[in-house]
Short mmCIF file of C-alpha atoms in Angstrom, two decimals:
data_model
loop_
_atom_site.label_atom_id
_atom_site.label_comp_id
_atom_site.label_asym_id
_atom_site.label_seq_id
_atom_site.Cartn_x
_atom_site.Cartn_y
_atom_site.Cartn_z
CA UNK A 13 -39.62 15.80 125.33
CA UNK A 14 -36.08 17.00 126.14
CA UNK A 15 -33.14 15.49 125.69
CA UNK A 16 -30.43 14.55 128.15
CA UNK A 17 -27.25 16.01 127.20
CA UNK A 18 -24.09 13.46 126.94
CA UNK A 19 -21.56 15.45 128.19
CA UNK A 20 -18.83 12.58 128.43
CA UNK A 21 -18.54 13.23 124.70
CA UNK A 22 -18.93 16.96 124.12
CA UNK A 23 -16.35 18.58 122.28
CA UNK A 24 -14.04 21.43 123.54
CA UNK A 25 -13.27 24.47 121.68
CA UNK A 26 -10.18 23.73 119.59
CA UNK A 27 -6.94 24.87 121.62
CA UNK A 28 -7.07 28.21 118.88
CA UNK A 29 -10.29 29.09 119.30
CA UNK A 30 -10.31 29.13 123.02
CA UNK A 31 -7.51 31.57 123.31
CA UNK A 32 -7.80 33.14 120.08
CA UNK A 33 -9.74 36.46 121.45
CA UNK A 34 -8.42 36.15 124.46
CA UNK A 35 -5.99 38.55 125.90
CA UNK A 36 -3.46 38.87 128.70
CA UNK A 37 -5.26 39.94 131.93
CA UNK A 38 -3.49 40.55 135.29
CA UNK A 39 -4.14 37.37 138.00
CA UNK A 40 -6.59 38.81 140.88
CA UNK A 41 -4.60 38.94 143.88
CA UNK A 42 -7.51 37.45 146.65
CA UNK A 43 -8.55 34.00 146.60
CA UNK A 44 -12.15 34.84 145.91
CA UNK A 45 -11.35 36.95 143.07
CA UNK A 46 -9.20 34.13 141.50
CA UNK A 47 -12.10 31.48 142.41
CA UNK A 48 -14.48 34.19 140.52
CA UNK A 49 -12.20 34.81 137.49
CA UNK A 50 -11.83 30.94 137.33
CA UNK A 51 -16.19 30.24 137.42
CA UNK A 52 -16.29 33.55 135.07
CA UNK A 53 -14.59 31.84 132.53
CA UNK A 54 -16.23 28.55 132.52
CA UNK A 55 -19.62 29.62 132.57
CA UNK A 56 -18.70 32.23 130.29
CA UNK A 57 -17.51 29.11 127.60
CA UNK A 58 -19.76 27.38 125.31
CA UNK A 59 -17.94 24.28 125.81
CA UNK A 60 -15.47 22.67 128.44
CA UNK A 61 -12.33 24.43 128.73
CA UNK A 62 -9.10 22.70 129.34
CA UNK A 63 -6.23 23.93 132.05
CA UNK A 64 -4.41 25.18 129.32
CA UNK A 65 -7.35 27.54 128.11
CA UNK A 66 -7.98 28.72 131.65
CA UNK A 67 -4.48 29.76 132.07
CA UNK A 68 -4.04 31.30 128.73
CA UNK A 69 -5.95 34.48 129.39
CA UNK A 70 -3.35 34.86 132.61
CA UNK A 71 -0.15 36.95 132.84
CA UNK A 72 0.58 35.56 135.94
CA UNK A 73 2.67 32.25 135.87
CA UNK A 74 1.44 31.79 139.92
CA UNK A 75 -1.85 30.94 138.06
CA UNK A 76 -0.92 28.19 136.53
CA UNK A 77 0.28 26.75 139.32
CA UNK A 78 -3.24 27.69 141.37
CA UNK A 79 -5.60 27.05 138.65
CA UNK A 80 -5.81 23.00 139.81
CA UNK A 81 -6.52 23.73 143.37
CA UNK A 82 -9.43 26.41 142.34
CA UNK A 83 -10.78 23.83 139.77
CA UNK A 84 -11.01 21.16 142.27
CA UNK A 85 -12.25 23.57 144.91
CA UNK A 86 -15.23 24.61 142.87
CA UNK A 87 -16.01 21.37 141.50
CA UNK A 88 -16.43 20.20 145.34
CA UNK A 89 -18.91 23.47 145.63
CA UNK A 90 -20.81 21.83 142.28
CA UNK A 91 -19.58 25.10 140.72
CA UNK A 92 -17.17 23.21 138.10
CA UNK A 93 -17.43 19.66 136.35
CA UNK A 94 -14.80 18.02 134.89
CA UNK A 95 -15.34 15.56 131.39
CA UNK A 96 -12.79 13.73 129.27
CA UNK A 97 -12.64 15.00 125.90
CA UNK A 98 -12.08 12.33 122.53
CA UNK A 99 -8.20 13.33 122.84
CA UNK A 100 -7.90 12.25 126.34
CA UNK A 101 -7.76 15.60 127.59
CA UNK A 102 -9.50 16.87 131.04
CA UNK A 103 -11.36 19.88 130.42
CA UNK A 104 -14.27 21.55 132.39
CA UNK A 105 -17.63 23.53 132.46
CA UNK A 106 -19.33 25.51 134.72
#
């Protein structure tokens, strides 16, 4: 018998461990690269990321400022779903 998953509850990565091996990568200049890089990294996370771990990997500080849009934009596609985490934060998976 399996076992629905609660993922109101699930734990994010801790704020060091999600950028820890990350590095600085440029921001893809298209909109469907930058929807790609954004799905890439969420499926690519064990657990729900925050905004501040999706920009982190970023050089570009235009991505912080697009990184909202594209998360709402893929959660509307079912690509992206956004949880509350115990600190109150908003953090997704993919």
């Amino acid at each position: 018998q399996a076992l629905d998953a609660d993922f109101d509850t699930e734990k994010p990565l801790s704020k060091k461990k999600q950028t820890k091996s990350a590095q600085q990568i440029p921001w893809p200049r298209t909109l469907p690269e930058q929807i790609s890089a954004i799905a890439q990294a969420l499926s690519a996370s064990p657990a729900p990321l925050t905004l501040l771990a999706l920009q982190a990997p970023f050089k570009s500080p235009s991505a912080a400022k697009k990184i909202p849009l594209l998360l709402q934009t893929l959660e509307a596609l079912g690509r992206a779903q956004s949880t509350t985490t115990e600190s109150g934060e908003t953090a997704w998976r993919g």
